[in-house]
Short mmCIF file of C-alpha atoms in Angstrom, two decimals:
data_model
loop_
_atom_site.label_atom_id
_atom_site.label_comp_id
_atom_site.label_asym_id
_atom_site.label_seq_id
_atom_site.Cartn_x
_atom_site.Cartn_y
_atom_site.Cartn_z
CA UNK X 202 0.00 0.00 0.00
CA UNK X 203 2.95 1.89 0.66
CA UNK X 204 4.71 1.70 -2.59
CA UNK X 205 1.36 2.25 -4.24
CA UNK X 206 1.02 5.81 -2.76
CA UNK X 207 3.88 7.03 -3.26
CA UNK X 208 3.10 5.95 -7.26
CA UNK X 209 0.02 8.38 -7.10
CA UNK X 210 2.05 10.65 -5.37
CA UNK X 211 4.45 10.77 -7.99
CA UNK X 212 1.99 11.45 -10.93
CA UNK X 213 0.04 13.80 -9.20
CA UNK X 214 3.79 15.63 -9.41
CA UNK X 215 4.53 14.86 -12.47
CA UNK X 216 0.78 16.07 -13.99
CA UNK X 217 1.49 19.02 -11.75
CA UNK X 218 4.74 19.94 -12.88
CA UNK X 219 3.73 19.44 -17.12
CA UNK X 220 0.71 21.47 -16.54
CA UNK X 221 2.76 24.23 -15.51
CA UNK X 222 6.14 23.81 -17.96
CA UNK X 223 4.62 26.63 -20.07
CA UNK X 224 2.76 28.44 -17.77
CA UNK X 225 4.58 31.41 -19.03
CA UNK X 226 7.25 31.80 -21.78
CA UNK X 227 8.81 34.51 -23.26
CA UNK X 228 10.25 34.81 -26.52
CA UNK X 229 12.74 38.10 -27.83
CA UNK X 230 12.66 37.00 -31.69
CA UNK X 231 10.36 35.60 -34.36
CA UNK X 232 12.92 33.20 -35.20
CA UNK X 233 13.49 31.88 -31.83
CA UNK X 234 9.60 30.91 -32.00
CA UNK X 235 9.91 29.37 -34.79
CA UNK X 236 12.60 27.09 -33.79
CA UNK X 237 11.35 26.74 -30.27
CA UNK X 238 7.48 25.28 -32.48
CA UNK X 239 9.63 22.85 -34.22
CA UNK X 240 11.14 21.32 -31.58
CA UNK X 241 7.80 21.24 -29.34
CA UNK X 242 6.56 19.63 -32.39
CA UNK X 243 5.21 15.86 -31.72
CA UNK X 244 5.13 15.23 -35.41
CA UNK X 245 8.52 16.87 -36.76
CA UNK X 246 10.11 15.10 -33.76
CA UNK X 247 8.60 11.38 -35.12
CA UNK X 248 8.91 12.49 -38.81
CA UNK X 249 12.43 13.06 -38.32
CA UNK X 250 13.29 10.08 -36.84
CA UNK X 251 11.38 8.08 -39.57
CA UNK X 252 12.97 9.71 -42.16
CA UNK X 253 16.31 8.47 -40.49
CA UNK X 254 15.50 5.35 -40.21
CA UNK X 255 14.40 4.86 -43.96
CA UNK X 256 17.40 6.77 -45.08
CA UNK X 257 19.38 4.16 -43.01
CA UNK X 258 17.38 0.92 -44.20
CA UNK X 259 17.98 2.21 -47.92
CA UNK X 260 21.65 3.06 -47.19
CA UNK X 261 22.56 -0.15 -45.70
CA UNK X 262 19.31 -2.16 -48.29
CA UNK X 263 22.39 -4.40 -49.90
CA UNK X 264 20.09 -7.89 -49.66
CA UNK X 265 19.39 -8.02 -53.39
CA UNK X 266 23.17 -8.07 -54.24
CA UNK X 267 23.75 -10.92 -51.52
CA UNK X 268 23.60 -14.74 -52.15
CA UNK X 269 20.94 -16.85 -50.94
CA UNK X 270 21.51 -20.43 -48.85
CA UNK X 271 19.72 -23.40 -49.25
CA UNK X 272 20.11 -26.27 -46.88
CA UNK X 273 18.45 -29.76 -46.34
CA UNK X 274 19.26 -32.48 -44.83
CA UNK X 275 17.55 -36.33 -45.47
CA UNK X 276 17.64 -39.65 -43.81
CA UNK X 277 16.10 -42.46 -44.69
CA UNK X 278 16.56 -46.26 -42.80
CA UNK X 279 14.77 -49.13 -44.17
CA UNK X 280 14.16 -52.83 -42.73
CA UNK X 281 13.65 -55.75 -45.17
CA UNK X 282 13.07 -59.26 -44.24
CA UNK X 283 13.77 -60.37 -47.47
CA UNK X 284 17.14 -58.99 -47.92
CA UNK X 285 19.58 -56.35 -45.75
CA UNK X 286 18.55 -53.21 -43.95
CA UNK X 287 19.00 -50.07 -45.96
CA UNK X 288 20.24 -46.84 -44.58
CA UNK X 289 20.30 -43.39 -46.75
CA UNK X 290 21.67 -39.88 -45.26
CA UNK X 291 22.29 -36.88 -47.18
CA UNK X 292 22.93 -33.14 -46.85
CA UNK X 293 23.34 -30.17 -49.56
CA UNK X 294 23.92 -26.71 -49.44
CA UNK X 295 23.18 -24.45 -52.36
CA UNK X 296 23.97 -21.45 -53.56
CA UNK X 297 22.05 -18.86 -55.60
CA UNK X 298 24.00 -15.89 -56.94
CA UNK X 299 23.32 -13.30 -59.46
CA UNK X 300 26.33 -12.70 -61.59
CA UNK X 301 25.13 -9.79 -63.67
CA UNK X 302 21.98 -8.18 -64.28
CA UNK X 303 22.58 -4.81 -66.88
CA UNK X 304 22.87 -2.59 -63.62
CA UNK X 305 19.22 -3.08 -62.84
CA UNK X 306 19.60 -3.92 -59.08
CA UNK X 307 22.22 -1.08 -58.69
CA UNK X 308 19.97 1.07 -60.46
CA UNK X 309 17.12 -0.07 -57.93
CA UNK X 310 19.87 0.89 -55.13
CA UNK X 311 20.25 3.79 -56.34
CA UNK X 312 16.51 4.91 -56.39
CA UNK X 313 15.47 3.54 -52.87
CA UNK X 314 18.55 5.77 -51.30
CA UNK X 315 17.20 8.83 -53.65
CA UNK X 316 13.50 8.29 -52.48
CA UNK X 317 14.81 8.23 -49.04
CA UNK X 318 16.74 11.37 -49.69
CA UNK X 319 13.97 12.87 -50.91
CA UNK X 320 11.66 12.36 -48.52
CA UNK X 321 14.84 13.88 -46.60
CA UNK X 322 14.41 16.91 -48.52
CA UNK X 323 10.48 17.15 -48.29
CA UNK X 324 10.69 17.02 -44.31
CA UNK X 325 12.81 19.94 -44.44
CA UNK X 326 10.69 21.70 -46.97
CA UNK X 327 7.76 21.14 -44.49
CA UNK X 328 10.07 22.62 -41.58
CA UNK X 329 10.82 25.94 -43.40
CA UNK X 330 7.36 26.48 -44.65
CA UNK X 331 6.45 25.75 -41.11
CA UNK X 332 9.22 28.26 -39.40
CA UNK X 333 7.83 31.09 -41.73
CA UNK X 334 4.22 30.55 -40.48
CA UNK X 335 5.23 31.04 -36.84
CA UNK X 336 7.51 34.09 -37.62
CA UNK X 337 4.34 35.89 -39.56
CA UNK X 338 2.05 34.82 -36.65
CA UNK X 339 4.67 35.79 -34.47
CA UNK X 340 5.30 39.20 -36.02
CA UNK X 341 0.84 39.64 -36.19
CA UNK X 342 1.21 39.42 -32.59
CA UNK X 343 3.89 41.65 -31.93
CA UNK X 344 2.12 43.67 -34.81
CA UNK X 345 -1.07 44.17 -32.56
CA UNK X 346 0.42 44.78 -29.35
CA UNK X 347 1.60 47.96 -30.47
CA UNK X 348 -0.92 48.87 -32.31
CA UNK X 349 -2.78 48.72 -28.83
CA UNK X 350 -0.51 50.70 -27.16
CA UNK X 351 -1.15 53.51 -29.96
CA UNK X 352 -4.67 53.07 -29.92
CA UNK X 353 -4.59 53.33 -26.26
CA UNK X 354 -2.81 56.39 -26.07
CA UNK X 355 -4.91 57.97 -27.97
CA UNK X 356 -7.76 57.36 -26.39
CA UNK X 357 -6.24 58.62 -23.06
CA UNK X 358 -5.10 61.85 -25.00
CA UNK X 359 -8.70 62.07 -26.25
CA UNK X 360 -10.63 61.26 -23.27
CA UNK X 361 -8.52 64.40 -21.25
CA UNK X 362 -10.34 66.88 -23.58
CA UNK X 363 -13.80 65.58 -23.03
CA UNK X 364 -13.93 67.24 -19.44
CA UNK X 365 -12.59 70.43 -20.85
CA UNK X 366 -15.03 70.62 -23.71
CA UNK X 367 -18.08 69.88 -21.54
CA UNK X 368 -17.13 72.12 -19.33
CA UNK X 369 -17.10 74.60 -22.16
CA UNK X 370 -20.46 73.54 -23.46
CA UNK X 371 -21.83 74.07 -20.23
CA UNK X 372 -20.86 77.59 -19.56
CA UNK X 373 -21.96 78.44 -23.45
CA UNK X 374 -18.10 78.39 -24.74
CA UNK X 375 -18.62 75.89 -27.27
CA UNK X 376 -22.18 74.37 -29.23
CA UNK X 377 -23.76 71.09 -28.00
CA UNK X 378 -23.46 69.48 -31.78
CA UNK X 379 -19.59 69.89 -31.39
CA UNK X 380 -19.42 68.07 -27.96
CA UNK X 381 -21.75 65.29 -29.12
CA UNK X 382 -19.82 64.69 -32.02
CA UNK X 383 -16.58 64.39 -30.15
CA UNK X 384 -18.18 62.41 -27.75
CA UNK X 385 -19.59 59.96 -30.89
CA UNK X 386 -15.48 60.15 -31.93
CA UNK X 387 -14.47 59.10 -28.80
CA UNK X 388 -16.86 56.28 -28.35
CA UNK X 389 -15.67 55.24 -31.98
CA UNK X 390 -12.07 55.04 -30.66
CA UNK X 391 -12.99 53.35 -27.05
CA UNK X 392 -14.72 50.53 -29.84
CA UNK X 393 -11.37 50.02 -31.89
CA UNK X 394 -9.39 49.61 -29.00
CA UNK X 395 -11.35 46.68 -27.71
CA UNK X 396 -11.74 45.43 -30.99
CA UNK X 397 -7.68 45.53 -31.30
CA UNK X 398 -7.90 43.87 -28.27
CA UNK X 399 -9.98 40.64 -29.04
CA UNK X 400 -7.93 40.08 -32.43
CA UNK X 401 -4.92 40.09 -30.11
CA UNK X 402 -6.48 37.52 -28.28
CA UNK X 403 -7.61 35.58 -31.61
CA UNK X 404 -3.93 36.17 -32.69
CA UNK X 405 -2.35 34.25 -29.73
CA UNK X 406 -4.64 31.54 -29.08
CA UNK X 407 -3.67 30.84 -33.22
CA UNK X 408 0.41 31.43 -31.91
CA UNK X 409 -0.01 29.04 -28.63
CA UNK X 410 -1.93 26.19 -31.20
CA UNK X 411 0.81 26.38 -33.78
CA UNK X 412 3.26 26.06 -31.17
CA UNK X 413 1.88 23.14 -29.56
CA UNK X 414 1.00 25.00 -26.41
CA UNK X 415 -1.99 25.34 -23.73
CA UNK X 416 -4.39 28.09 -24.81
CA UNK X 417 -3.88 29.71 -21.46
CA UNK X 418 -0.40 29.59 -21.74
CA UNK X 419 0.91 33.58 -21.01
CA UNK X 420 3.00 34.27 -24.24
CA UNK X 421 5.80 37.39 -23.87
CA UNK X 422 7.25 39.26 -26.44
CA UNK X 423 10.10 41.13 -25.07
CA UNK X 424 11.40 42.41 -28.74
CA UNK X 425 10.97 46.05 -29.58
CA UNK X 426 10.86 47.71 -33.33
CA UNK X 427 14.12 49.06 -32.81
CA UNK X 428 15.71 45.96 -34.00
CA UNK X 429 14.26 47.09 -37.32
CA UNK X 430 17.13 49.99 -36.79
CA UNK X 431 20.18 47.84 -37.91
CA UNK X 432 18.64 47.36 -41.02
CA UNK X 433 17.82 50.85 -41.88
CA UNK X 434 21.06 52.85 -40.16
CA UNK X 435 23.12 51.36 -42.86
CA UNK X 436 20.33 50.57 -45.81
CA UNK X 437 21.60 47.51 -47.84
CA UNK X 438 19.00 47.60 -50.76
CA UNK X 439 18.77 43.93 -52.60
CA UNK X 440 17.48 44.36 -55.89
CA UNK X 441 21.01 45.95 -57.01
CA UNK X 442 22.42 41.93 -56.20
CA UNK X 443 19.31 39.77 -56.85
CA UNK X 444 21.57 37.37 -59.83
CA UNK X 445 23.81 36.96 -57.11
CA UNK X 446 21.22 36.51 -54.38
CA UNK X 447 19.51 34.26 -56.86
CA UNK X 448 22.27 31.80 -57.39
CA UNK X 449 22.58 31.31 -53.92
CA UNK X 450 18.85 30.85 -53.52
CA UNK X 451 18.87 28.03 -56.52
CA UNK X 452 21.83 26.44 -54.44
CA UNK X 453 19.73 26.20 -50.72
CA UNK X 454 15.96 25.72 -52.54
CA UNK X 455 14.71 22.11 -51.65
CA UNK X 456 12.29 22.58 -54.26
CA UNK X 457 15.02 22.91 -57.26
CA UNK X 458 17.11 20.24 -55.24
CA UNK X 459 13.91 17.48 -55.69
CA UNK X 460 13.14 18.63 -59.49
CA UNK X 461 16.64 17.58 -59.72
CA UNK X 462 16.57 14.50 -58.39
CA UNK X 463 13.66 13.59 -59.86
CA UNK X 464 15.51 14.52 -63.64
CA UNK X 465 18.27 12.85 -62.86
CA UNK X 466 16.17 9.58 -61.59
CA UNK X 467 14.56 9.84 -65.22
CA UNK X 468 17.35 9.89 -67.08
CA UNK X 469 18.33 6.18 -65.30
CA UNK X 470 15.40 4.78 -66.16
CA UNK X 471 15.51 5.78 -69.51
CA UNK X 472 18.76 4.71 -69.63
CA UNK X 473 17.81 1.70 -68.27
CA UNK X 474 15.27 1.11 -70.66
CA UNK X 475 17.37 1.83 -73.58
CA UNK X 476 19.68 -1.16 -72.39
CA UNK X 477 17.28 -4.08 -73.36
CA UNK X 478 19.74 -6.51 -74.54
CA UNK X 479 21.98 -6.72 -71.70
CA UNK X 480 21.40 -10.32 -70.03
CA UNK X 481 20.84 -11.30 -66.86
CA UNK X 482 23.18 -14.27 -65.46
CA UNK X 483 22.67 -16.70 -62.44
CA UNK X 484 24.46 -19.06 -60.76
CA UNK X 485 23.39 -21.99 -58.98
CA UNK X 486 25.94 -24.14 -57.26
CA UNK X 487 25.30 -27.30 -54.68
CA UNK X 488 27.14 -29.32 -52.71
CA UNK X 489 25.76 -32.08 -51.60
CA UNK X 490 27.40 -35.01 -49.17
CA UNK X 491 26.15 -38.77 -49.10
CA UNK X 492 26.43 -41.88 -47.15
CA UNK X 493 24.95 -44.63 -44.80
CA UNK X 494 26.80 -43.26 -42.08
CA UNK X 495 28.08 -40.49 -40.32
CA UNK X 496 30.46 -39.20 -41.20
CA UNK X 497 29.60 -38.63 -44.54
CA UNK X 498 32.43 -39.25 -47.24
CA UNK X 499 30.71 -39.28 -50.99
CA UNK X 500 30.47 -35.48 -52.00
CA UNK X 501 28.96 -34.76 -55.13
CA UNK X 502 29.15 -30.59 -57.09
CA UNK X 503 27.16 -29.13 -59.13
CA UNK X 504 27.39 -25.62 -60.68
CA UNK X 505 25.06 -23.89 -63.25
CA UNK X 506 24.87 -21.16 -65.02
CA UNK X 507 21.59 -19.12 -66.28
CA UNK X 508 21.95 -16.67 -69.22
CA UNK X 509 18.19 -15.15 -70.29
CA UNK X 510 17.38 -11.99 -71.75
CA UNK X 511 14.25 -10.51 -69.91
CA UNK X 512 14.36 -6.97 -71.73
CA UNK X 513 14.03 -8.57 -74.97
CA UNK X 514 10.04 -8.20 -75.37
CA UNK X 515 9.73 -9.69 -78.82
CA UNK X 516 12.59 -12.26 -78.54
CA UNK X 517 13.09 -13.08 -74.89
CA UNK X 518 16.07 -15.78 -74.87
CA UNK X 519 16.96 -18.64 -71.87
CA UNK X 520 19.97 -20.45 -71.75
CA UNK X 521 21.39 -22.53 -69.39
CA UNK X 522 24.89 -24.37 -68.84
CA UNK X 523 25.17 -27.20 -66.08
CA UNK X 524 28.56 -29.18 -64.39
CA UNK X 525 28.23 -31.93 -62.03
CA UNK X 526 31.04 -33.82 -60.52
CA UNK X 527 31.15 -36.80 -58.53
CA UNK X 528 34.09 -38.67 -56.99
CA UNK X 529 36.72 -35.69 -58.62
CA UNK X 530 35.19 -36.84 -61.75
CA UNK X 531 33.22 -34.42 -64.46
CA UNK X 532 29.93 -37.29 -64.49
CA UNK X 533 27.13 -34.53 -65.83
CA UNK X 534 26.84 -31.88 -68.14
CA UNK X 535 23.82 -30.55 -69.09
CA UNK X 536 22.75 -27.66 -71.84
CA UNK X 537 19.24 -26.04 -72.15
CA UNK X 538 18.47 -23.06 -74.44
CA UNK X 539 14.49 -21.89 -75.10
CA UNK X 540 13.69 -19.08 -77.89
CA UNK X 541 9.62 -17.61 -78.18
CA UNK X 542 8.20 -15.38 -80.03
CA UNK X 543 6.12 -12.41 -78.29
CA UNK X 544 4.44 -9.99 -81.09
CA UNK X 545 4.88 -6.76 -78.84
CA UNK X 546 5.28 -3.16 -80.18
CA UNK X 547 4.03 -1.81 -76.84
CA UNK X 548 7.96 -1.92 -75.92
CA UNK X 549 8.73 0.93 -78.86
CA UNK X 550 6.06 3.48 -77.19
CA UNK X 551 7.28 2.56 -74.12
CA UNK X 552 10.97 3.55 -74.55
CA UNK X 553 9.09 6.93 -76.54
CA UNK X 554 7.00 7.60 -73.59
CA UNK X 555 9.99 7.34 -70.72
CA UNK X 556 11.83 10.04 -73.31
CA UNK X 557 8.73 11.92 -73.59
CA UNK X 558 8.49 11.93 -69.97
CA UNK X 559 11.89 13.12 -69.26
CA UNK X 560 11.95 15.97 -71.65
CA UNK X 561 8.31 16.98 -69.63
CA UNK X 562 10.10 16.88 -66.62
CA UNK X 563 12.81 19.03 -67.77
CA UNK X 564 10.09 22.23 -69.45
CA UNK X 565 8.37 21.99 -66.32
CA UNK X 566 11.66 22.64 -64.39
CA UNK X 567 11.76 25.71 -66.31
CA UNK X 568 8.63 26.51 -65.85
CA UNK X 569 8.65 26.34 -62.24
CA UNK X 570 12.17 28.09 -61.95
CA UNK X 571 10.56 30.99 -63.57
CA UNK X 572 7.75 31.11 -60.77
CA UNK X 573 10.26 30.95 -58.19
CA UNK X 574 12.72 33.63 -59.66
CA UNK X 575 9.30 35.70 -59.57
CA UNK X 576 8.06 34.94 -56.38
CA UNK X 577 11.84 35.23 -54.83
CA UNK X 578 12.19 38.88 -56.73
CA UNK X 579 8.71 40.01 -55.04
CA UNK X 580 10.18 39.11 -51.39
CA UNK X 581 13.85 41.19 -52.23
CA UNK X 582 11.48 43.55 -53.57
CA UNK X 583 8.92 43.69 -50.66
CA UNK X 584 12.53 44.02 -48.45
CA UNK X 585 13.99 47.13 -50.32
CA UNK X 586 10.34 49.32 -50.30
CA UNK X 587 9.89 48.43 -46.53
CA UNK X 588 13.95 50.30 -46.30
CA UNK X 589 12.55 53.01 -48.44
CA UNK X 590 8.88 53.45 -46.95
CA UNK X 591 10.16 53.34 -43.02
CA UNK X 592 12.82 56.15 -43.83
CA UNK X 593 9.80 58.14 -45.43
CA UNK X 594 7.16 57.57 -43.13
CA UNK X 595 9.72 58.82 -40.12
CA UNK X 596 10.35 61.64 -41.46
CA UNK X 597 6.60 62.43 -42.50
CA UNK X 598 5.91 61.14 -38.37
CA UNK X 599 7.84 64.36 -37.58
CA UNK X 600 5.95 66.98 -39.47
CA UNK X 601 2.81 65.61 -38.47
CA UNK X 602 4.04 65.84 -35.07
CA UNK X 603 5.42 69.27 -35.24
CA UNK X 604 2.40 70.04 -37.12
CA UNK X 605 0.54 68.73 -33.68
CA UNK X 606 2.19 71.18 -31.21
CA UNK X 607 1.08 74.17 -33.21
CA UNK X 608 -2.42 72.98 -33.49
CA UNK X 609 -1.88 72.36 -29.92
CA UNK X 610 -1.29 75.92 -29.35
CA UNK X 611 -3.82 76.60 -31.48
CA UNK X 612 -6.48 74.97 -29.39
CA UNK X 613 -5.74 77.10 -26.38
CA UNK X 614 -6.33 80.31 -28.11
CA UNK X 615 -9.18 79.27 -29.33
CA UNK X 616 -8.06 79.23 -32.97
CA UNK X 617 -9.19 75.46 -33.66
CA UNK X 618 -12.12 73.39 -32.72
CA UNK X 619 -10.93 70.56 -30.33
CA UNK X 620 -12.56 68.25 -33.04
CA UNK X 621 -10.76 69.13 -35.43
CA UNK X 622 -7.93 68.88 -32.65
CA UNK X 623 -8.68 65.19 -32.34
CA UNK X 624 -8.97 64.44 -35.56
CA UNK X 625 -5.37 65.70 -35.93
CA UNK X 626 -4.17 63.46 -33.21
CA UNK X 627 -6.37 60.93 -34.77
CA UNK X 628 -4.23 60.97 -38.41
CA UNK X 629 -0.88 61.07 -36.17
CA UNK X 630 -2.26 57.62 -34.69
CA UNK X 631 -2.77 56.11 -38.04
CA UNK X 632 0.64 57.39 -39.25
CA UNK X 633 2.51 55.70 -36.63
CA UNK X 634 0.41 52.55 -37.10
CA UNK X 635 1.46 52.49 -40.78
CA UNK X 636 5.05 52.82 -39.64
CA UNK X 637 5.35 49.84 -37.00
CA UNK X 638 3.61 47.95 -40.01
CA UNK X 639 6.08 48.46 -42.12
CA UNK X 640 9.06 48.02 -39.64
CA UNK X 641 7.20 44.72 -38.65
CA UNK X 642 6.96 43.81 -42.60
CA UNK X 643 10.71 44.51 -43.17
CA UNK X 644 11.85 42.14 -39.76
CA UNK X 645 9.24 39.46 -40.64
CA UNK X 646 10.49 40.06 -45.02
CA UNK X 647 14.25 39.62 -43.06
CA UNK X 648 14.01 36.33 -41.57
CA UNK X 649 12.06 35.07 -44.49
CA UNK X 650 15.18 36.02 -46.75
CA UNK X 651 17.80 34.63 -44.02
CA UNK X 652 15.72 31.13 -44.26
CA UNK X 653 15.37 31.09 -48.05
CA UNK X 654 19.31 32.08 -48.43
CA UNK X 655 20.61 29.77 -45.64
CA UNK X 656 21.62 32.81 -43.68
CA UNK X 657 22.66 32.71 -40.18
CA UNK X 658 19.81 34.68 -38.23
CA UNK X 659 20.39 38.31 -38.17
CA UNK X 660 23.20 38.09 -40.93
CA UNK X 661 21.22 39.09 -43.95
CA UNK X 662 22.99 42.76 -44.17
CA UNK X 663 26.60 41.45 -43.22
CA UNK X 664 25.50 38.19 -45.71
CA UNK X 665 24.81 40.40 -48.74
CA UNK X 666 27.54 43.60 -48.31
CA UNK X 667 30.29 40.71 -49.16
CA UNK X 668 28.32 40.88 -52.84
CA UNK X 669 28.70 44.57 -53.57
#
C-alpha cells in the first residue's frame, strides 16, 4: 500500500509539474519561435526520426546483391526381411548468386537511397514552410500589441479633452453638436481599441496552437521595433544583387534540389530502358554429401549457369549451362536453351513515352524556376520598399508631429475646434500605425530572406555587403 502511494504521489507531481512547464514563456525573436514550435513539435520530432530510419534501411538495403543459402538435410533407414537393412543420409547446401543483371539492381539501389533522400528533402521543406508561419504569426502578434498601445494612447489623449469641452459647453463656450460629435469620436475610438484587443487575443490563441502550447499559456514578447534599426542605419537595398542573391537561392531551394533529383532519376530509367539486350546471369551451385553413415564421405558438385534476356520483349532468350562432378570426376553436363516469339510493339512506345516523360520533366523545371525567380524577386522587392517606406514615413511622423504642437497651441487660443484637434491626433495615430507595419513587414520580409538564403539569423545585411 505503501509503494502504491507514493506511485500516485508521484503522478500527481509529475501532472502538476507538465501542466505548468509553459505556464509562461517569453520569446525576444520571431525566429526563436519558430525554432522553439519545431522542436515542441510531436510530429517533426517522429517524422524526423522516420525519415532516419528509412534513409538508413535504404543506405545499408544491400540484400538483393547478396547470395541466398539453401540447406536440407535427409535420412532415410529401411528394414527388409527379405534382404539387408538399408540406410540413406544426405545433406546439400546451395547457392544462388546473381552474376550480372545490366545494372538493374544497382539502379534499384540507387533509387530507394534517392526516395529516401527525398523524402529527406520534403521534411525539411515542411520545416521551413512551417518556421515562416510562426515568424508571420509571431510578427501579427507583436504587430497588434503595439498597435494597442497607440490606440490606447490615444484614447487617453482624447478622453482628457472631453472634461474640458463639456465644461465649455456648459458655460456656453462651445455648441452642444460639437461636444456630441466628439463624444460619438471618442466612443468610436474606445470601440477600436477593444476590438484591437480581441484580435490580439484571436492572434495568440492561433500562436499558442501552432506552437503546440496550452491556450492559457501567457505568451511574452520582449522584442521592440528598434531591432528594425540595424537594417535601416546602414540601408543595404537587394534588388542591385538579386543574380547573385539568386544563385545562392537556386543552391539552398529544396524545391530545385527534388526537381533535380527527380531529372536525374529519369534519365536512369531511360537509360535503363534503352539497355534491353543486356542479359541477366545466375548461378546456382550445390554441394551435396552422401552416405549410410556419419560421417559422410561421398560429395557430389554441381554448378550452373543461367543466361536469359528478360528486356528482350519480342525475342526473350533462356539459356542454361550445367557441371556436375562426382568422386573428382566431371559425371554430368547438361545444356538447355528456349527461344519464343512475343508480337509486342508496346515496348517501342514505351521507350518513346519514358523520353517523352523526361523531356516533360525538364520544361516543367523551367517553368517552375521561372515562378520561383518571380516569387523570390517580389520578397527582395517587398525588403527594399519596406527600407525606403520606413525612412519616409519617419520623417513624414515628424511633421505631423510638429504640425501637432502648433495645433496644440492653437487649441488654447481658441483658434481650432478641439474636433478638429482630435482628428489631428487621430491621423498622427494612423501614421505611426502604418510605420510599425512596415518596420514589422521589413523584420518578418528579413528572416524570411535569411531562411530562403541559408543565412545565419540576423546576418542578412553582413551576408549580402560581401556581394557589392
Amino acid at each position: 500500500m505503501r509503494n502504491k502511494g507514493k506511485f500516485f504521489v508521484f503522478i500527481f507531481i509529475f501532472s502538476l509539474k507538465a501542466s505548468f512547464s509553459y505556464s509562461q514563456i517569453c520569446f525576444s525573436n520571431g525566429m526563436q519561435a519558430a525554432d522553439f514550435a519545431v522542436k515542441n513539435s510531436v510530429l517533426f520530432q517522429l517524422q524526423e526520426e522516420n525519415i532516419a530510419l528509412a534513409m538508413k534501411s535504404a543506405k545499408y538495403d544491400l540484400v538483393q546483391f547478396l547470395p541466398s543459402f539453401d540447406f536440407s538435410w535427409s535420412e532415410d533407414d529401411g528394414v527388409n526381411f527379405d534382404s539387408l537393412d538399408s540406410s540413406s543420409k544426405s545433406f546439400s547446401i546451395g547457392l544462388n548468386q546473381i552474376l550480372f543483371d545490366g545494372g538493374k539492381r544497382l539502379l534499384s539501389y540507387e533509387m530507394n537511397r534517392t526516395d529516401a533522400y527525398y523524402s529527406k528533402l520534403s521534411y525539411q521543406q515542411n520545416v521551413l514552410s512551417f518556421k515562416m508561419q510562426i515568424i508571420s504569426l509571431y510578427y501579427q502578434c507583436l504587430l497588434q500589441k503595439e498597435l494597442i498601445k497607440i490606440k490606447e494612447e490615444l484614447e487617453s489623449n482624447a478622453k482628457s479633452q472631453i472634461e474640458v469641452l463639456k465644461t465649455e459647453y456648459e458655460i456656453g463656450r462651445a455648441l452642444e453638436n460639437d461636444y456630441l460629435e466628439y463624444l460619438i469620436s471618442y466612443k468610436q475610438l474606445q470601440n477600436e481599441t477593444k476590438k484591437a484587443r480581441r484580435e490580439l487575443d484571436s492572434c495568440l490563441r492561433q500562436f499558442n496552437v501552432a506552437l503546440n502550447l496550452p491556450v492559457e499559456c501567457k505568451v511574452e514578447f520582449s522584442e521592440t521595433l528598434s531591432a528594425y534599426d540595424e537594417c535601416v542605419t546602414e540601408p543595404v537595398f537587394l534588388e542591385k544583387i538579386i543574380d547573385k542573391l539568386w544563385a545562392r537561392f537556386c543552391l539552398n531551394n529544396i524545391d530545385i534540389k527534388k526537381e533535380n533529383l527527380a531529372i536525374e532519376y529519369a534519365k536512369k530509367q531511360k537509360n535503363y530502358s534503352e539497355k534491353f539486350y543486356l542479359p541477366e546471369i545466375y548461378m546456382n551451385a550445390n554441394v551435396s554429401l552422401n552416405g549410410k553413415d556419419y560421417p559422410l564421405t561421398e560429395p557430389n558438385y554441381s554448378i550452373k549457369f543461367n543466361v536469359n534476356f528478360p528486356n528482350a520483349k519480342v525475342l526473350p532468350v533462356n539459356y542454361s549451362n550445367g557441371y556436375s562432378i562426382s568422386k573428382n570426376e566431371l559425371s554430368g553436363l547438361n545444356n538447355n536453351a528456349s527461344l519464343s516469339l512475343k508480337p509486342d510493339v508496346k515496348s517501342v512506345y514505351e521507350r518513346k513515352n519514358s523520353e517523352i516523360s523526361l523531356q516533360m520533366q525538364v520544361e516543367q523545371k523551367k517553368e517552375n524556376m521561372n515562378s520561383l525567380y518571380e516569387s523570390f524577386f517580389n520578397q527582395i522587392t517587398s525588403y527594399d520598399d519596406s527600407l525606403d517606406s520606413i525612412q519616409l514615413l519617419k520623417e513624414t511622423l515628424e511633421i505631423q508631429e510638429r504640425r501637432l504642437e502648433i495645433s496644440e497651441q492653437q487649441l488654447n487660443v481658441g483658434k481650432m475646434t478641439r474636433i478638429d484637434f482630435l482628428q489631428e491626433m487621430t491621423d498622427l495615430a494612423t501614421k505611426k500605425i502604418e510605420l510599425i507595419s512596415s518596420q514589422v513587414a521589413l523584420l518578418q520580409s528579413k528572416y524570411k530572406l535569411e531562411i530562403l538564403l541559408n543565412i545565419p539569423f540576423g546576418g542578412l545585411e553582413n551576408a549580402c555587403k560581401k556581394y557589392y
